[in-house]
């Protein structure tokens, strides 16, 4: 799909966006296959956490940003904003 953004809390672990994940979530491989079939690109910096609670030993990557290939080269300054008052960090970028 042209001109598409897909953003959300997918609550899914996969090495594509979380290289240190200990276990791939059920359905994650099917989700990745679907993302690839739609020709979407991951905007996240792999391994950059988007979720953290004090009982966790490290941040997790649950919030994901995907964009269609026609927009990918126009995305600038993708970043995580950790101090927004939630256990989910904010995500900011410009197109």
Short mmCIF file of N, CA and C in Angstrom, two decimals:
data_model
loop_
_atom_site.label_atom_id
_atom_site.label_comp_id
_atom_site.label_asym_id
_atom_site.label_seq_id
_atom_site.Cartn_x
_atom_site.Cartn_y
_atom_site.Cartn_z
N UNK A 1 0.84 -1.20 0.00
CA UNK A 1 0.00 0.00 0.00
C UNK A 1 0.88 1.26 0.00
N UNK A 2 0.58 2.14 -0.88
CA UNK A 2 1.37 3.38 -1.00
C UNK A 2 0.92 4.39 0.05
N UNK A 3 1.90 5.17 0.54
CA UNK A 3 1.61 6.23 1.50
C UNK A 3 1.05 5.70 2.81
N UNK A 4 1.57 4.57 3.28
CA UNK A 4 1.01 3.93 4.47
C UNK A 4 1.96 3.96 5.66
N UNK A 5 1.37 4.18 6.83
CA UNK A 5 2.05 4.05 8.11
C UNK A 5 1.30 3.01 8.91
N UNK A 6 2.02 2.16 9.60
CA UNK A 6 1.42 1.18 10.50
C UNK A 6 2.16 1.33 11.83
N UNK A 7 1.47 1.83 12.84
CA UNK A 7 2.08 2.13 14.13
C UNK A 7 1.24 1.50 15.23
N UNK A 8 1.91 0.98 16.26
CA UNK A 8 1.12 0.46 17.36
C UNK A 8 1.91 -0.30 18.39
N UNK A 9 1.21 -0.65 19.45
CA UNK A 9 1.73 -1.52 20.50
C UNK A 9 1.37 -2.94 20.07
N UNK A 10 2.32 -3.63 19.43
CA UNK A 10 2.04 -4.94 18.89
C UNK A 10 2.26 -6.05 19.91
N UNK A 11 2.90 -5.71 21.04
CA UNK A 11 3.09 -6.67 22.14
C UNK A 11 3.62 -8.01 21.62
N UNK A 12 4.57 -7.92 20.71
CA UNK A 12 5.11 -9.10 20.04
C UNK A 12 6.63 -9.03 20.02
N UNK A 13 7.26 -10.12 20.40
CA UNK A 13 8.73 -10.19 20.43
C UNK A 13 9.24 -10.94 19.20
N UNK A 14 10.24 -10.35 18.54
CA UNK A 14 10.84 -10.98 17.36
C UNK A 14 12.24 -10.40 17.18
N UNK A 15 13.19 -11.20 16.74
CA UNK A 15 14.57 -10.71 16.58
C UNK A 15 14.73 -9.57 15.58
N UNK A 16 13.79 -9.40 14.66
CA UNK A 16 13.89 -8.31 13.69
C UNK A 16 13.96 -6.97 14.40
N UNK A 17 13.12 -6.76 15.40
CA UNK A 17 13.12 -5.47 16.11
C UNK A 17 13.69 -5.58 17.52
N UNK A 18 13.84 -6.78 18.03
CA UNK A 18 14.38 -6.98 19.38
C UNK A 18 15.43 -8.08 19.33
N UNK A 19 16.65 -7.75 18.87
CA UNK A 19 17.70 -8.77 18.68
C UNK A 19 17.98 -9.61 19.93
N UNK A 20 17.74 -9.08 21.12
CA UNK A 20 18.02 -9.82 22.35
C UNK A 20 16.81 -10.59 22.87
N UNK A 21 15.75 -10.73 22.08
CA UNK A 21 14.57 -11.43 22.60
C UNK A 21 14.92 -12.89 22.88
N UNK A 22 14.41 -13.38 23.97
CA UNK A 22 14.70 -14.75 24.40
C UNK A 22 13.78 -15.76 23.74
N UNK A 23 12.59 -15.33 23.36
CA UNK A 23 11.62 -16.24 22.73
C UNK A 23 10.76 -15.44 21.76
N UNK A 24 10.59 -15.96 20.57
CA UNK A 24 9.72 -15.34 19.57
C UNK A 24 8.27 -15.56 20.00
N UNK A 25 7.49 -14.49 19.99
CA UNK A 25 6.08 -14.58 20.38
C UNK A 25 5.29 -15.44 19.40
N UNK A 26 4.27 -16.15 19.91
CA UNK A 26 3.39 -16.89 19.01
C UNK A 26 2.78 -15.93 17.98
N UNK A 27 2.82 -16.31 16.73
CA UNK A 27 2.26 -15.47 15.68
C UNK A 27 3.21 -14.42 15.12
N UNK A 28 4.37 -14.23 15.77
CA UNK A 28 5.29 -13.19 15.31
C UNK A 28 5.85 -13.48 13.92
N UNK A 29 6.17 -14.72 13.64
CA UNK A 29 6.70 -15.05 12.31
C UNK A 29 5.65 -14.80 11.23
N UNK A 30 4.41 -15.11 11.50
CA UNK A 30 3.33 -14.84 10.54
C UNK A 30 3.14 -13.34 10.35
N UNK A 31 3.25 -12.59 11.44
CA UNK A 31 3.15 -11.13 11.35
C UNK A 31 4.27 -10.58 10.48
N UNK A 32 5.49 -11.06 10.68
CA UNK A 32 6.63 -10.61 9.87
C UNK A 32 6.40 -10.95 8.40
N UNK A 33 5.89 -12.13 8.12
CA UNK A 33 5.60 -12.51 6.73
C UNK A 33 4.58 -11.55 6.11
N UNK A 34 3.56 -11.18 6.88
CA UNK A 34 2.55 -10.26 6.38
C UNK A 34 3.17 -8.87 6.13
N UNK A 35 3.98 -8.39 7.06
CA UNK A 35 4.65 -7.09 6.90
C UNK A 35 5.48 -7.09 5.62
N UNK A 36 6.23 -8.15 5.41
CA UNK A 36 7.06 -8.26 4.21
C UNK A 36 6.20 -8.34 2.95
N UNK A 37 5.08 -9.04 3.00
CA UNK A 37 4.20 -9.15 1.82
C UNK A 37 3.58 -7.81 1.46
N UNK A 38 3.47 -6.93 2.45
CA UNK A 38 2.93 -5.59 2.22
C UNK A 38 4.02 -4.59 1.81
N UNK A 39 5.25 -5.07 1.77
CA UNK A 39 6.41 -4.23 1.41
C UNK A 39 6.56 -3.04 2.36
N UNK A 40 6.34 -3.30 3.64
CA UNK A 40 6.52 -2.26 4.67
C UNK A 40 7.91 -2.37 5.25
N UNK A 41 8.45 -1.24 5.65
CA UNK A 41 9.78 -1.19 6.25
C UNK A 41 9.68 -0.79 7.71
N UNK A 42 10.51 -1.41 8.53
CA UNK A 42 10.57 -1.10 9.95
C UNK A 42 11.32 0.21 10.15
N UNK A 43 10.72 1.13 10.89
CA UNK A 43 11.40 2.39 11.22
C UNK A 43 12.18 2.29 12.52
N UNK A 44 11.73 1.44 13.43
CA UNK A 44 12.43 1.29 14.71
C UNK A 44 13.90 0.99 14.49
N UNK A 45 14.71 1.48 15.41
CA UNK A 45 16.09 1.05 15.49
C UNK A 45 16.08 -0.26 16.27
N UNK A 46 16.44 -1.39 15.64
CA UNK A 46 16.38 -2.67 16.35
C UNK A 46 17.11 -2.62 17.69
N UNK A 47 16.43 -3.12 18.72
CA UNK A 47 17.00 -3.16 20.05
C UNK A 47 16.73 -1.93 20.89
N UNK A 48 16.22 -0.85 20.31
CA UNK A 48 15.90 0.35 21.08
C UNK A 48 14.55 0.15 21.76
N UNK A 49 14.58 0.09 23.08
CA UNK A 49 13.38 -0.21 23.86
C UNK A 49 12.30 0.84 23.75
N UNK A 50 11.05 0.36 23.79
CA UNK A 50 9.89 1.26 23.76
C UNK A 50 8.97 1.04 24.96
N UNK A 51 9.34 0.10 25.84
CA UNK A 51 8.49 -0.24 26.98
C UNK A 51 9.39 -0.63 28.14
N UNK A 52 9.05 -0.13 29.34
CA UNK A 52 9.84 -0.49 30.52
C UNK A 52 9.00 -0.33 31.78
N UNK A 53 9.12 -1.32 32.65
CA UNK A 53 8.56 -1.26 34.01
C UNK A 53 9.69 -1.55 34.98
N UNK A 54 9.57 -1.05 36.19
CA UNK A 54 10.65 -1.17 37.17
C UNK A 54 10.99 -2.61 37.53
N UNK A 55 10.06 -3.55 37.34
CA UNK A 55 10.33 -4.95 37.65
C UNK A 55 11.05 -5.68 36.51
N UNK A 56 11.35 -4.97 35.43
CA UNK A 56 12.01 -5.58 34.28
C UNK A 56 13.51 -5.32 34.33
N UNK A 57 14.30 -6.26 33.84
CA UNK A 57 15.76 -6.08 33.85
C UNK A 57 16.24 -5.24 32.67
N UNK A 58 15.45 -5.18 31.59
CA UNK A 58 15.81 -4.35 30.44
C UNK A 58 14.54 -3.92 29.71
N UNK A 59 14.68 -2.90 28.90
CA UNK A 59 13.56 -2.43 28.10
C UNK A 59 13.18 -3.48 27.06
N UNK A 60 11.94 -3.41 26.65
CA UNK A 60 11.41 -4.32 25.65
C UNK A 60 10.98 -3.49 24.44
N UNK A 61 10.92 -4.13 23.28
CA UNK A 61 10.48 -3.45 22.06
C UNK A 61 9.10 -3.98 21.70
N UNK A 62 8.07 -3.23 22.10
CA UNK A 62 6.70 -3.64 21.84
C UNK A 62 5.98 -2.71 20.87
N UNK A 63 6.40 -1.45 20.86
CA UNK A 63 5.76 -0.43 20.03
C UNK A 63 6.56 -0.30 18.74
N UNK A 64 5.88 -0.53 17.63
CA UNK A 64 6.57 -0.62 16.35
C UNK A 64 6.04 0.39 15.36
N UNK A 65 6.92 0.81 14.46
CA UNK A 65 6.59 1.77 13.41
C UNK A 65 7.01 1.17 12.07
N UNK A 66 6.05 1.04 11.17
CA UNK A 66 6.33 0.55 9.83
C UNK A 66 5.84 1.60 8.83
N UNK A 67 6.47 1.63 7.68
CA UNK A 67 6.11 2.61 6.65
C UNK A 67 6.24 1.95 5.28
N UNK A 68 5.41 2.38 4.35
CA UNK A 68 5.52 1.87 2.98
C UNK A 68 6.81 2.38 2.35
N UNK A 69 7.29 1.63 1.38
CA UNK A 69 8.58 1.94 0.77
C UNK A 69 8.61 3.33 0.14
N UNK A 70 7.49 3.81 -0.39
CA UNK A 70 7.48 5.13 -1.02
C UNK A 70 7.68 6.27 -0.01
N UNK A 71 7.40 6.02 1.27
CA UNK A 71 7.60 7.04 2.31
C UNK A 71 8.91 6.87 3.08
N UNK A 72 9.51 5.69 2.99
CA UNK A 72 10.66 5.38 3.84
C UNK A 72 11.79 6.40 3.71
N UNK A 73 12.08 6.85 2.52
CA UNK A 73 13.18 7.79 2.33
C UNK A 73 12.83 9.19 2.82
N UNK A 74 11.57 9.43 3.12
CA UNK A 74 11.14 10.76 3.59
C UNK A 74 11.04 10.85 5.11
N UNK A 75 11.22 9.73 5.80
CA UNK A 75 11.15 9.72 7.27
C UNK A 75 12.44 10.29 7.83
N UNK A 76 12.30 11.19 8.78
CA UNK A 76 13.45 11.82 9.41
C UNK A 76 13.37 11.71 10.92
N UNK A 77 14.50 11.49 11.54
CA UNK A 77 14.68 11.64 12.98
C UNK A 77 13.76 10.75 13.82
N UNK A 78 13.65 9.45 13.47
CA UNK A 78 12.87 8.53 14.30
C UNK A 78 13.56 8.43 15.65
N UNK A 79 12.80 8.61 16.74
CA UNK A 79 13.38 8.56 18.08
C UNK A 79 12.36 8.13 19.12
N UNK A 80 12.88 7.64 20.23
CA UNK A 80 12.07 7.22 21.37
C UNK A 80 12.14 8.31 22.43
N UNK A 81 10.98 8.65 23.00
CA UNK A 81 10.88 9.64 24.07
C UNK A 81 10.51 8.91 25.35
N UNK A 82 11.50 8.62 26.23
CA UNK A 82 11.22 7.77 27.39
C UNK A 82 10.46 8.44 28.53
N UNK A 83 10.41 9.72 28.60
CA UNK A 83 9.84 10.39 29.78
C UNK A 83 8.51 11.06 29.49
N UNK A 84 7.51 10.25 29.13
CA UNK A 84 6.20 10.83 28.86
C UNK A 84 5.16 10.44 29.92
N UNK A 85 5.61 9.79 31.00
CA UNK A 85 4.70 9.45 32.08
C UNK A 85 3.95 8.14 31.90
N UNK A 86 4.47 7.26 31.08
CA UNK A 86 3.84 5.97 30.82
C UNK A 86 4.92 4.90 30.80
N UNK A 87 4.50 3.64 30.95
CA UNK A 87 5.48 2.55 30.80
C UNK A 87 5.82 2.32 29.33
N UNK A 88 5.02 2.87 28.43
CA UNK A 88 5.35 2.88 27.01
C UNK A 88 5.99 4.22 26.69
N UNK A 89 7.12 4.17 26.01
CA UNK A 89 7.79 5.40 25.60
C UNK A 89 7.07 5.97 24.38
N UNK A 90 7.18 7.28 24.23
CA UNK A 90 6.65 7.92 23.03
C UNK A 90 7.57 7.66 21.85
N UNK A 91 7.04 7.72 20.67
CA UNK A 91 7.83 7.59 19.45
C UNK A 91 7.55 8.85 18.62
N UNK A 92 8.64 9.45 18.14
CA UNK A 92 8.53 10.69 17.39
C UNK A 92 9.33 10.57 16.10
N UNK A 93 8.76 11.01 15.00
CA UNK A 93 9.50 11.12 13.74
C UNK A 93 8.75 12.11 12.85
N UNK A 94 9.40 12.54 11.81
CA UNK A 94 8.80 13.48 10.86
C UNK A 94 8.83 12.86 9.47
N UNK A 95 7.84 13.23 8.68
CA UNK A 95 7.81 12.84 7.27
C UNK A 95 7.69 14.13 6.47
#
